[in-house]
Short mmCIF file of C-alpha atoms and ligand atoms in Angstrom, two decimals:
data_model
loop_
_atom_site.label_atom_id
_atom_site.label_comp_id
_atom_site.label_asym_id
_atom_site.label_seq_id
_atom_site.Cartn_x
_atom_site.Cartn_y
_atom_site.Cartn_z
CA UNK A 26 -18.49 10.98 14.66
CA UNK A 27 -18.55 10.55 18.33
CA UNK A 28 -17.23 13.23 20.63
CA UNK A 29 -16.21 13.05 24.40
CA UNK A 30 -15.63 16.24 26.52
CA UNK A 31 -14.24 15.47 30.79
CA UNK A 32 -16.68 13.55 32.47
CA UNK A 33 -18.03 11.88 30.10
CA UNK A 34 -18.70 8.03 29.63
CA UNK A 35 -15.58 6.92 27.36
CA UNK A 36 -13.71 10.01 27.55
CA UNK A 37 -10.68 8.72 29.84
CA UNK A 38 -10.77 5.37 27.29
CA UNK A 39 -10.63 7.45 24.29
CA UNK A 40 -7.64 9.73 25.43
CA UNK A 41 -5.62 6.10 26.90
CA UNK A 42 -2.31 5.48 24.74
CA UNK A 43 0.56 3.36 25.65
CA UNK A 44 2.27 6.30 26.68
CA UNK A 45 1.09 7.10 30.29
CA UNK A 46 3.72 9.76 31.53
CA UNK A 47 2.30 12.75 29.65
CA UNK A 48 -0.97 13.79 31.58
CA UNK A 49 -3.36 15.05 29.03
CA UNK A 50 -6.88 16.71 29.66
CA UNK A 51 -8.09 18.01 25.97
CA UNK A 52 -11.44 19.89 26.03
CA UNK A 53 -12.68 17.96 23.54
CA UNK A 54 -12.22 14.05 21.95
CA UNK A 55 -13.22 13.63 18.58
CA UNK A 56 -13.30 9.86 17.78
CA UNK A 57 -12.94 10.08 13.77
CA UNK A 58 -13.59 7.78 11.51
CA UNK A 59 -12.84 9.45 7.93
CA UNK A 60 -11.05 11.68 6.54
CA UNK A 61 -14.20 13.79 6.52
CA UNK A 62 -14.63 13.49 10.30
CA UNK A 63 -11.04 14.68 10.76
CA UNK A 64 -12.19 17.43 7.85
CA UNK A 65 -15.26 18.54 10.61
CA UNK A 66 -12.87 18.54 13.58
CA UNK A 67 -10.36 20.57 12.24
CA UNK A 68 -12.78 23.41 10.95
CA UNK A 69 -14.61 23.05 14.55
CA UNK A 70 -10.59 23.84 15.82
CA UNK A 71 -10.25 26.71 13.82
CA UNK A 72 -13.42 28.25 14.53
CA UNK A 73 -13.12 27.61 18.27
CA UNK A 74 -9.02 28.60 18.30
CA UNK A 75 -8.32 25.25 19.44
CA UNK A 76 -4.53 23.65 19.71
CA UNK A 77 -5.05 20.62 18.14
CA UNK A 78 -2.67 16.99 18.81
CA UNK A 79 -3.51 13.90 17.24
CA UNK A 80 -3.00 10.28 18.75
CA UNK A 81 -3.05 6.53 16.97
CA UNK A 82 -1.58 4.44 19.49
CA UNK A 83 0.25 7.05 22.37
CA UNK A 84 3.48 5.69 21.62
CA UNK A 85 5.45 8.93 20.78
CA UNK A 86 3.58 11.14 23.40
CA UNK A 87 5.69 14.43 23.63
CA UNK A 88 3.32 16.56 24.49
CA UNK A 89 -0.32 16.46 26.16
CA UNK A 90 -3.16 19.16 24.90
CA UNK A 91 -5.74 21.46 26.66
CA UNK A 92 -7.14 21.48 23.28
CA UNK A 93 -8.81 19.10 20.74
CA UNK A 94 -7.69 15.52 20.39
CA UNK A 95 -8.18 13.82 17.83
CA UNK A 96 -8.30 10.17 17.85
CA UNK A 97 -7.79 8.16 14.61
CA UNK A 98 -7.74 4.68 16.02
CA UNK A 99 -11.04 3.85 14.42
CA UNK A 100 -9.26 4.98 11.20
CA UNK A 101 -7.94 1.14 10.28
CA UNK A 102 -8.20 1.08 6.39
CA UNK A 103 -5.29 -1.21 4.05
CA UNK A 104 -5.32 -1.51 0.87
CA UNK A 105 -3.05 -3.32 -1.14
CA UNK A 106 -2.16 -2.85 -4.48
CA UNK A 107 0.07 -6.44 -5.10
CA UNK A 108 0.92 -5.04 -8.80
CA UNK A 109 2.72 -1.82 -8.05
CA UNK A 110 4.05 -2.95 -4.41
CA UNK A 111 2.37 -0.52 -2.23
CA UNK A 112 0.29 0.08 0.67
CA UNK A 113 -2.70 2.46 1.37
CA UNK A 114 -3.39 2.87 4.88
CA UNK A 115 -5.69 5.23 6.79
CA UNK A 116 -4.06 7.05 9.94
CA UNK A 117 -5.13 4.98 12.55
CA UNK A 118 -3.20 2.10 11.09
CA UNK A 119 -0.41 -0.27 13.21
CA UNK A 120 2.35 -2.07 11.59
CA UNK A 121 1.41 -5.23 12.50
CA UNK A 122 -1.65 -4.90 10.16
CA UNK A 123 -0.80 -4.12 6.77
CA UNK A 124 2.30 -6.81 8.03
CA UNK A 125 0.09 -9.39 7.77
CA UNK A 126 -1.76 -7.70 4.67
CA UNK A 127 1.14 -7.78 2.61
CA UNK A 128 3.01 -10.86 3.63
CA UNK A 129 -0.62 -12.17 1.81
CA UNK A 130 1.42 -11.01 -1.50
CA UNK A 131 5.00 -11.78 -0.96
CA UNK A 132 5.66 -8.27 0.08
CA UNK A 133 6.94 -6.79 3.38
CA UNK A 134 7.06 -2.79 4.83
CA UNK A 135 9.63 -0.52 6.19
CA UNK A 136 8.27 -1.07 9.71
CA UNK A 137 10.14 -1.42 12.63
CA UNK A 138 10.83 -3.19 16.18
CA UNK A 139 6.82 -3.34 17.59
CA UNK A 140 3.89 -4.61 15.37
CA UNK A 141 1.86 -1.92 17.79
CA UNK A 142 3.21 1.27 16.60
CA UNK A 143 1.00 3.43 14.37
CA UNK A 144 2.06 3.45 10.68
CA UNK A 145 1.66 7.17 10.70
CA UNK A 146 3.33 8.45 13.88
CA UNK A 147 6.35 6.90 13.18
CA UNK A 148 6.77 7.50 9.26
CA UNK A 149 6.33 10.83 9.79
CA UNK A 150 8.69 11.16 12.69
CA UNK A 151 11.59 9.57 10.49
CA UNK A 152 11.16 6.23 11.79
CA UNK A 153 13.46 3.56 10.84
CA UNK A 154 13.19 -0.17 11.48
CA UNK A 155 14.33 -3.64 10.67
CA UNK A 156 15.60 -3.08 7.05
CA UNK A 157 16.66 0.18 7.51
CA UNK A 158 20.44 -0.58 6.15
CA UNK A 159 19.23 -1.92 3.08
CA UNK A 160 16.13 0.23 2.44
CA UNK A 161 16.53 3.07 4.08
CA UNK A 162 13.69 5.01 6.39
CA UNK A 163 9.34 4.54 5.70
CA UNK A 164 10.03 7.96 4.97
CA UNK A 165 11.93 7.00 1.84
CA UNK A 166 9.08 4.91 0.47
CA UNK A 167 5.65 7.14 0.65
CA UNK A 168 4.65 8.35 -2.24
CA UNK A 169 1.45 10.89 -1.55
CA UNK A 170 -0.27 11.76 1.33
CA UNK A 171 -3.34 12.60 2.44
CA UNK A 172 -3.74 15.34 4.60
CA UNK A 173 -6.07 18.33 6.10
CA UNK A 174 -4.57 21.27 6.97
CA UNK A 175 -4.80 23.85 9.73
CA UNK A 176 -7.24 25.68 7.60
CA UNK A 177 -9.65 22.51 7.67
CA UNK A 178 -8.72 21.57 3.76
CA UNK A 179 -8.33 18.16 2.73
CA UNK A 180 -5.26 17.70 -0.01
CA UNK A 181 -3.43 15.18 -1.16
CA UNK A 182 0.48 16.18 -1.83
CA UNK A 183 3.76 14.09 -3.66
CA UNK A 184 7.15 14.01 -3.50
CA UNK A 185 8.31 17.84 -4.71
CA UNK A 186 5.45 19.50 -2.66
CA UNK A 187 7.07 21.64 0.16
CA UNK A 188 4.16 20.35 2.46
CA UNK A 189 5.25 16.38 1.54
CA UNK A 190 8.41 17.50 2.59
CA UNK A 191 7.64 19.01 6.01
CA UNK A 192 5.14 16.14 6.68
CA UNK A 193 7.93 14.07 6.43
CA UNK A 194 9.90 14.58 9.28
CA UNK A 195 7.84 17.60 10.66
CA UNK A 196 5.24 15.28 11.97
CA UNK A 197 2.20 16.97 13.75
CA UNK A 198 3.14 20.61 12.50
CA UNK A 199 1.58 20.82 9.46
CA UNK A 200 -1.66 19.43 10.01
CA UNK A 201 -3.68 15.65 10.44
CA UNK A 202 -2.23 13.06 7.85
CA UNK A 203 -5.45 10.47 6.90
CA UNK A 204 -3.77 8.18 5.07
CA UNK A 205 -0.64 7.46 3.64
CA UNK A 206 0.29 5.55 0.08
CA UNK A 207 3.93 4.05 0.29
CA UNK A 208 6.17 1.28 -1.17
CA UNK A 209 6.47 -2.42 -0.12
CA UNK A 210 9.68 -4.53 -0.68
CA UNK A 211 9.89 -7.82 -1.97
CA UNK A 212 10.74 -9.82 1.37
CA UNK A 213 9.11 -12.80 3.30
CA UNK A 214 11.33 -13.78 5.90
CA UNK A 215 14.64 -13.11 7.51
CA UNK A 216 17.63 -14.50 9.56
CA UNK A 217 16.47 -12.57 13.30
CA UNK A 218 16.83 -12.90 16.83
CA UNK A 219 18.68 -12.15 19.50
CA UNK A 220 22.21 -13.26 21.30
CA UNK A 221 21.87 -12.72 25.36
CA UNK A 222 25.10 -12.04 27.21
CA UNK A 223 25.54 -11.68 31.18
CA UNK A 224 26.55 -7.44 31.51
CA UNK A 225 29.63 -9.01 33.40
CA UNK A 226 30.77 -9.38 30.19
CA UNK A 227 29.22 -6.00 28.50
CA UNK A 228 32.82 -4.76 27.92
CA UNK A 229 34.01 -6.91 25.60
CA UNK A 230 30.69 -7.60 24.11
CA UNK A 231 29.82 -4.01 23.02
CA UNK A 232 33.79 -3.86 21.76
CA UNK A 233 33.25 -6.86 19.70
CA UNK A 234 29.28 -5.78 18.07
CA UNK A 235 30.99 -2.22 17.60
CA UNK A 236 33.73 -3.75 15.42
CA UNK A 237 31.57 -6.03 13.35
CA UNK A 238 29.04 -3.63 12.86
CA UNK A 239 30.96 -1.69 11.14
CA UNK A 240 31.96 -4.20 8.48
CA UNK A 241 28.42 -5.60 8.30
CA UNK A 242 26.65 -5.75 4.50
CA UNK A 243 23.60 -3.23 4.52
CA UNK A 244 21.59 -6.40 4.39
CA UNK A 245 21.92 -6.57 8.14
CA UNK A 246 20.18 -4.17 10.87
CA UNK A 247 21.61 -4.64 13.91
CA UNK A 248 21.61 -3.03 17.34
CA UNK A 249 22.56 -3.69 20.86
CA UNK A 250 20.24 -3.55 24.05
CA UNK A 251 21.63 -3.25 27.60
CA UNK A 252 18.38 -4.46 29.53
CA UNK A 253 17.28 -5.41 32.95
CA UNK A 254 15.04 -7.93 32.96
CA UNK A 255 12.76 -8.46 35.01
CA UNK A 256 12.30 -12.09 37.07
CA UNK A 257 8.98 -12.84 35.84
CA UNK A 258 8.18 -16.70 34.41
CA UNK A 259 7.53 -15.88 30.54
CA UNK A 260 11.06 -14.96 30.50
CA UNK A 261 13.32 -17.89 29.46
CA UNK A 262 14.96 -19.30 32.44
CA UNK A 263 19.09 -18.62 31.30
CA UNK A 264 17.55 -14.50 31.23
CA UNK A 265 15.33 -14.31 33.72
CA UNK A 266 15.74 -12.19 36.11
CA UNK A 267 19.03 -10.72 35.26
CA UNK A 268 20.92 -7.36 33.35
CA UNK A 269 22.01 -8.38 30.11
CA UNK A 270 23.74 -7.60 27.00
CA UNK A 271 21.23 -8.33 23.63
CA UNK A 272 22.67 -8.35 20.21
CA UNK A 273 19.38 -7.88 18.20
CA UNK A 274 19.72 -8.95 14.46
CA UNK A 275 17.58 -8.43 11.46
CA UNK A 276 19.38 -10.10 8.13
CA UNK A 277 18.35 -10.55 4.72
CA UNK A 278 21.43 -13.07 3.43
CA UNK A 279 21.19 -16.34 3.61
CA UNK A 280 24.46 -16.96 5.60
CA UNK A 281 23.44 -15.89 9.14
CA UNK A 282 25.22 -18.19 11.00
CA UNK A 283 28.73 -17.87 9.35
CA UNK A 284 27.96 -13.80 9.40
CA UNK A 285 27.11 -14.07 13.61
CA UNK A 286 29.98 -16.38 14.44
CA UNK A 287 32.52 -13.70 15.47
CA UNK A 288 29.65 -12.26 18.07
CA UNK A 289 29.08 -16.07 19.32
CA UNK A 290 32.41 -16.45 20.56
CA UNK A 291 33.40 -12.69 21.52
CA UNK A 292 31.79 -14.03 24.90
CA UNK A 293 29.64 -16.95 26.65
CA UNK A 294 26.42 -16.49 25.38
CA UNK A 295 23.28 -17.48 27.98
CA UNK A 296 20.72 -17.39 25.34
CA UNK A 297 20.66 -17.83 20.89
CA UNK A 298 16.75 -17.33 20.10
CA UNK A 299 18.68 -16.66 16.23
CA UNK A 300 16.74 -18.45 13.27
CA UNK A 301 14.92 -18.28 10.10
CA UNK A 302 11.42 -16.10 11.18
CA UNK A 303 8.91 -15.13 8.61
CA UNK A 304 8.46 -11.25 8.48
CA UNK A 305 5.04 -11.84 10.16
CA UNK A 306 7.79 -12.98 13.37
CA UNK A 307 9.47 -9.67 13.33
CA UNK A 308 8.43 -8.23 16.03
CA UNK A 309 10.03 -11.13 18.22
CA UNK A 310 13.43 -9.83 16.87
CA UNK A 311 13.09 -7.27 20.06
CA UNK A 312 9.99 -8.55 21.85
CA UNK A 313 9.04 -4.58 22.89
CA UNK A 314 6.28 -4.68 25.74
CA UNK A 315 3.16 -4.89 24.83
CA UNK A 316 1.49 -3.41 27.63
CA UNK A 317 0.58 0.25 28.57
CA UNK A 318 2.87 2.01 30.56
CA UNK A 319 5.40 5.70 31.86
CA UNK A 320 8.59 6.18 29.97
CA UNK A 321 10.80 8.95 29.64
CA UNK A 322 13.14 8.72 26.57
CA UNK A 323 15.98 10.56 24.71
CA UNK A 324 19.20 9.88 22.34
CA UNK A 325 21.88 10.79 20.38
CA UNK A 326 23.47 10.02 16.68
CA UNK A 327 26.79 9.90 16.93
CA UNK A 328 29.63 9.86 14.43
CA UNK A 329 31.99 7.19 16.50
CA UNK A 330 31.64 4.93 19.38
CA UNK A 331 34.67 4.94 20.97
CA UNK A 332 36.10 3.16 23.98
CA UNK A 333 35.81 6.54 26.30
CA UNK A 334 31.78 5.99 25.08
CA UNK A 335 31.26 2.68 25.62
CA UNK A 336 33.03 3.30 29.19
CA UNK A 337 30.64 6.27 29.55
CA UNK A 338 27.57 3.88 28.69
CA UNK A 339 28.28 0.74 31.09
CA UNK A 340 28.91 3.35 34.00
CA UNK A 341 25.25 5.60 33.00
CA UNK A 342 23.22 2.45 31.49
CA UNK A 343 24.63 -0.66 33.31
CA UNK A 344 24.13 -2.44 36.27
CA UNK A 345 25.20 -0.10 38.38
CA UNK A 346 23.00 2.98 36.88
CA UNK A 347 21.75 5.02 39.54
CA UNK A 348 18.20 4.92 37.44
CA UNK A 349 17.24 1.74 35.99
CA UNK A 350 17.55 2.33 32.24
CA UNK A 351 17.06 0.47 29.08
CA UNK A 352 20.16 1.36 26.25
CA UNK A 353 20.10 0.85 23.02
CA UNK A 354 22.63 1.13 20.42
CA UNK A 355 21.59 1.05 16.72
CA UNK A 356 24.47 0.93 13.73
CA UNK A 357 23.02 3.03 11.02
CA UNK A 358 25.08 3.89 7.92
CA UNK A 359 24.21 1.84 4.56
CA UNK A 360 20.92 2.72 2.69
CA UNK A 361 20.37 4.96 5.98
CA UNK A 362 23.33 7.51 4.80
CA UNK A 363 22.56 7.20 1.13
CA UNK A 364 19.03 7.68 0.68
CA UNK A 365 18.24 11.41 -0.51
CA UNK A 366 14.74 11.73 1.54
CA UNK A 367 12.35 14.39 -0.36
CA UNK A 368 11.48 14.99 3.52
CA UNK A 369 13.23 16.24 6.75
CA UNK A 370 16.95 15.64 6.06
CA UNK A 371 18.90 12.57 7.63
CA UNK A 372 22.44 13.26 9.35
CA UNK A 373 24.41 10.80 6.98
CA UNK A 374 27.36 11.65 8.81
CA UNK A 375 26.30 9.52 12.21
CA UNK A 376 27.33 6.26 12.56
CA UNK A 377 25.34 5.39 15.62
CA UNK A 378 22.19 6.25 17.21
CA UNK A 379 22.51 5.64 21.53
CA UNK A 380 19.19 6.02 22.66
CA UNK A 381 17.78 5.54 26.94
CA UNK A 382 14.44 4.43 28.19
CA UNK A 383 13.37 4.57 31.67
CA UNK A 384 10.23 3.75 33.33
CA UNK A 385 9.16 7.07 35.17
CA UNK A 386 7.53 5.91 38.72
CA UNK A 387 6.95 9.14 39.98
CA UNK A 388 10.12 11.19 39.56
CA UNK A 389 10.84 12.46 35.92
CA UNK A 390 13.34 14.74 37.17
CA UNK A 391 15.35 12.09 38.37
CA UNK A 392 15.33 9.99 34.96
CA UNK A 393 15.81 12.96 33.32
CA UNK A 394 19.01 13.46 35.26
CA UNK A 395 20.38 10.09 35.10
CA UNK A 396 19.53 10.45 31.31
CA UNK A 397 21.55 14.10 30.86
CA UNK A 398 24.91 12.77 32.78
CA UNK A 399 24.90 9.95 30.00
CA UNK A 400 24.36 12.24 27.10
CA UNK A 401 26.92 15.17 28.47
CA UNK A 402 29.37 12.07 28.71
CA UNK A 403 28.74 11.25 24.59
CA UNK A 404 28.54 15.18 23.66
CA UNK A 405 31.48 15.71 21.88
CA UNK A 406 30.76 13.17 19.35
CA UNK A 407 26.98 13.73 19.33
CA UNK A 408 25.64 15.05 15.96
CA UNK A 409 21.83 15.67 16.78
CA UNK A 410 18.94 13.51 18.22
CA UNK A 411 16.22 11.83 16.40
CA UNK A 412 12.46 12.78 16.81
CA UNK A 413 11.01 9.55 16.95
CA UNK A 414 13.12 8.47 20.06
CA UNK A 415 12.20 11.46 22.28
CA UNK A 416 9.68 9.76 24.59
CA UNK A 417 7.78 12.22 27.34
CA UNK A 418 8.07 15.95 27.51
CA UNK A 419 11.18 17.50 26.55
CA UNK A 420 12.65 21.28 26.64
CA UNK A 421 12.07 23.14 23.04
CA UNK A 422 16.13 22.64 22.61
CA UNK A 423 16.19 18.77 22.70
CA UNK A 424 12.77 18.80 20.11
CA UNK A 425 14.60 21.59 17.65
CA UNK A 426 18.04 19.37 17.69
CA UNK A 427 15.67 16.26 15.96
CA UNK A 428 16.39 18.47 13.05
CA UNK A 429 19.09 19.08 10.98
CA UNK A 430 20.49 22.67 11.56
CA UNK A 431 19.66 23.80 7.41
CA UNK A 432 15.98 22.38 7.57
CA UNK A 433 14.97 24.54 10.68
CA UNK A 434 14.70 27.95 8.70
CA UNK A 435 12.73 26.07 5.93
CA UNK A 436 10.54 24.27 8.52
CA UNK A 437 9.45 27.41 10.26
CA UNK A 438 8.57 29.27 6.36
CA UNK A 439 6.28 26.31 5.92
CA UNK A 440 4.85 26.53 9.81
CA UNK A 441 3.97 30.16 8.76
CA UNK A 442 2.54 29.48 6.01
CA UNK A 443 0.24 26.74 7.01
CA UNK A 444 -0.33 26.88 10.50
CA UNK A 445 0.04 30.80 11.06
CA UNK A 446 -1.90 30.63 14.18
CA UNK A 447 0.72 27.97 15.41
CA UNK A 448 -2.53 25.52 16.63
CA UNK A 449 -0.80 22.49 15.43
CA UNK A 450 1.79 19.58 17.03
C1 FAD B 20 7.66 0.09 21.89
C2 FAD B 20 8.12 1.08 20.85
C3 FAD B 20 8.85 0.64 19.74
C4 FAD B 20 9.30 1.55 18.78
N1 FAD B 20 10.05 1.10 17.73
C5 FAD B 20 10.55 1.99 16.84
C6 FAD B 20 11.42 1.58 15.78
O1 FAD B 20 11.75 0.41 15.62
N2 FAD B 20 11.88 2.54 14.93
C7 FAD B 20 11.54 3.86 15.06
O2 FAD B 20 12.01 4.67 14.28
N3 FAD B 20 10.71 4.26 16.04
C8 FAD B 20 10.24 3.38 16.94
N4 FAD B 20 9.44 3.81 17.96
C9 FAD B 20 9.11 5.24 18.03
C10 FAD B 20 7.86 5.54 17.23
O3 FAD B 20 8.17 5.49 15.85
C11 FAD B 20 7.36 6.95 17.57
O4 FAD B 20 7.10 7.02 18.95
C12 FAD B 20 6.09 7.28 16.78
O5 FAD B 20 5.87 8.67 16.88
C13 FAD B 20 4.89 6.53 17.30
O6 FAD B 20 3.79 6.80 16.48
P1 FAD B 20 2.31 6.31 16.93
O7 FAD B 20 1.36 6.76 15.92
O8 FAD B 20 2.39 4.87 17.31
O9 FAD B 20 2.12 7.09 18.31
P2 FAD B 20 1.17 8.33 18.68
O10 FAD B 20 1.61 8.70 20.08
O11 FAD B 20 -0.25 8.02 18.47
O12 FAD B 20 1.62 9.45 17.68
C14 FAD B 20 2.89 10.04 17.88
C15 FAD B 20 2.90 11.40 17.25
O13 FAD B 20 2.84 11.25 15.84
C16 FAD B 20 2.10 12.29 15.28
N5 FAD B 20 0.96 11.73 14.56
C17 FAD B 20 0.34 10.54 14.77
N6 FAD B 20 -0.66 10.39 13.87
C18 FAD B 20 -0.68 11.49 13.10
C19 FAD B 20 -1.48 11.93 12.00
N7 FAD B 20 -2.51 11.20 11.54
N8 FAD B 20 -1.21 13.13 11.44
C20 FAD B 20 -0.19 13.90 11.89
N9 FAD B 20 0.60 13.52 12.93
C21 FAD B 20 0.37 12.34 13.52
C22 FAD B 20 1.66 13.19 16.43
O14 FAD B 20 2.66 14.17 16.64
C23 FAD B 20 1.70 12.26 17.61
O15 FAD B 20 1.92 12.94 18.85
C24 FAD B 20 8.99 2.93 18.92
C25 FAD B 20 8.24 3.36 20.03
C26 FAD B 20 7.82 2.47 20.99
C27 FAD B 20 7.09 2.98 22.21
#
């Protein structure tokens, strides 16, 4: 296993994620490549009384370390098993890979918007995706995991295990996850896109996706994305350039176009890119940017969106945001509210999850302001905040409210019991 301390020749490469807001300078890189690598590091850790963080990809950066990082990027293992329906992967895994392993068998994962985030990461932060209403979270679906705890031992741990549950939800906490084992669903293709509207006429848009979300069968994920775009040529022409209103729609029916119809009239629509995709396709659904770059992001469930909140959002999120900021409203509900998770519990009573992302140039402070005024506006209705949409740094308050209020007390039990020293996450 190769190791990298500052200064060295492939040190700045190794610690490089997508995430580039939260400066990070760990003493020490190690680049594993097993589960026995990650075994040696963690020991090394504990001898040394290093903190220890683990990155994939560096898209749900919270938190930078002085400590040991330890990269599993070179950790790309899947496995399927076409028989039983699931996937193996190894920690370093994206989406977009065992994607494109499984559509080989008629079979489809719980992943969600970008083909670049790491399988891992964002099953253990609760992640949910593009068939969330009908099959719940990726959380719902593992069934073991491989992991080495603080105290350098590799184990693997089920559903009923109290360290399965804290994984699941806990993420980083508990120790470094080196592969996962989790179910696939029978799907090839869907009914996706998205339906562009000019924010002139966000009002009545985000009046007339609230009310037919609500209604929607749980074979449909949808959400709705207040974005400025930028005025750069691979943009379609009608978009280009301009702040608009996206209905983004994932559907498993087969009558998409009778289901969308109310949305294609509730206002003139500048762009349809809504068709029949393979699942291989999903990740044009909401075309995420590929590139490298500062965010700051936080959210809120919700348990209505009324008209005082969408009011709230236009004037914080719109055009005329004093920061420029991308919104995004997700419907949850369906298999979502159902689902009994043996993990980190799910808030079945929101409705809604309202979630900002802002480039950070230079001032976080700012963003972060811009971002609070919007959040105080929706606080009456808020019911907690979801880990895996905290982007950047955040106070201790915002982190503890990603989990529901009875799983704290359990949480910190199983933080004493296997990371006592309180190195880990
Ligand atoms: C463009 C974009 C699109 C997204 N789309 C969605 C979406 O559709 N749905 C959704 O729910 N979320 C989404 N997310 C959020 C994403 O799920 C989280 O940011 C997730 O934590 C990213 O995981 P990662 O491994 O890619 O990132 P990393 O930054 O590499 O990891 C994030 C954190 O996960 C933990 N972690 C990673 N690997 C391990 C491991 N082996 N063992 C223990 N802990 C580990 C660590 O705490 C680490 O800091 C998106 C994020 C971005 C930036």
């Amino acid at each position: 296993m190769q190791t990298f301390r500052p200064g060295q020749d492939g040190y700045s490469e190794e610690i490089a994620g997508f995430q580039t807001s939260v400066p990070t300078r760990p003493a020490v890189v190690a680049a594993a490549e097993s589960a026995d690598d990650v075994a040696a590091a963690v020991k090394y850790a504990a001898e040394h009384e290093l903190a220890v963080a683990v990155q994939a990809t560096g898209h749900g950066l919270t938190a930078g370390t002085d400590g040991l990082l330890i990269s599993t990027r070179r950790m790309t293992g899947v496995e399927i098993d076409a028989a039983a329906k699931t996937a193996r992967v190894e920690a370093g895994v994206r989406w977009g890979a065992v994607i494109e392993a499984a559509a080989k068998h008629g079979l489809a994962p719980l992943s969600g918007s970008s083909p670049d985030v790491g399988v891992v990461g964002y099953t253990l932060s609760g992640g949910f995706g593009l068939m969330a209403r009908r099959y719940g979270r990726a959380a719902d679906h593992v069934r073991a995991i491989d992991v080495v705890t603080p105290d350098g031992e590799p184990r693997t741990v089920t559903p009923g295990d109290d360290l399965f549950w804290a994984l699941l939800g806990g993420r980083a906490g508990f120790g470094v996850v080196t592969a996962l084992e989790f179910g696939l669903v029978e799907v090839t293709e869907l009914y996706g896109g998205g339906l562009y509207f000019d924010t002139a006429d966000l009002p009545a848009v985000l009046r007339a996706w609230r009310t037919w979300a609500v209604t929607a069968p749980d074979e449909l994920t949808t959400s709705i994305a207040v974005v400025p775009l930028p005025d750069l040529p691979f943009l379609p022409a009608p978009i280009r350039g301009k702040h608009v209103g996206c209905v983004r729609i994932a559907y498993l029916g087969e009558d998409g176009d009778q289901l969308v119809e109310p949305l294609r009239t509730a206002a003139p629509v500048l762009l349809d890119t809504l068709k029949r995709l393979p699942y291989t396709d999903s990740g044009s659904i909401a075309s995420d940017p590929p590139h490298p770059h500062p965010y700051h992001g936080t959210n809120a469930t919700v348990e209505v969106l009324n008209d005082a909140m969408l009011a709230a959002i236009v004037d914080h999120a719109g055009p005329g945001a004093p920061v420029e900021t991308v919104l995004i409203i997700d419907r949850l509900g369906g298999e979502l509210a159902r689902r009994e998770t043996d993990g980190v519990g799910w808030d079945s009573a929101a409705e809604f999850v309202v979630r900002a992302l802002s480039v950070v140039e230079d001032d976080v402070d700012t963003v972060r302001r811009a971002h609070a005024k919007l959040f105080d506006a929706l606080a009456p209705w808020s019911t907690g905040r979801l880990l895996p949409f905290l982007y950047g740094a955040h106070p201790a308050g915002d982190l503890a409210a990603a989990f529901p209020a009875g799983d704290r007390a359990r949480l910190e039990r199983l933080k004493a019991k296997y990371d006592p020293a309180g190195r880990f996450g």
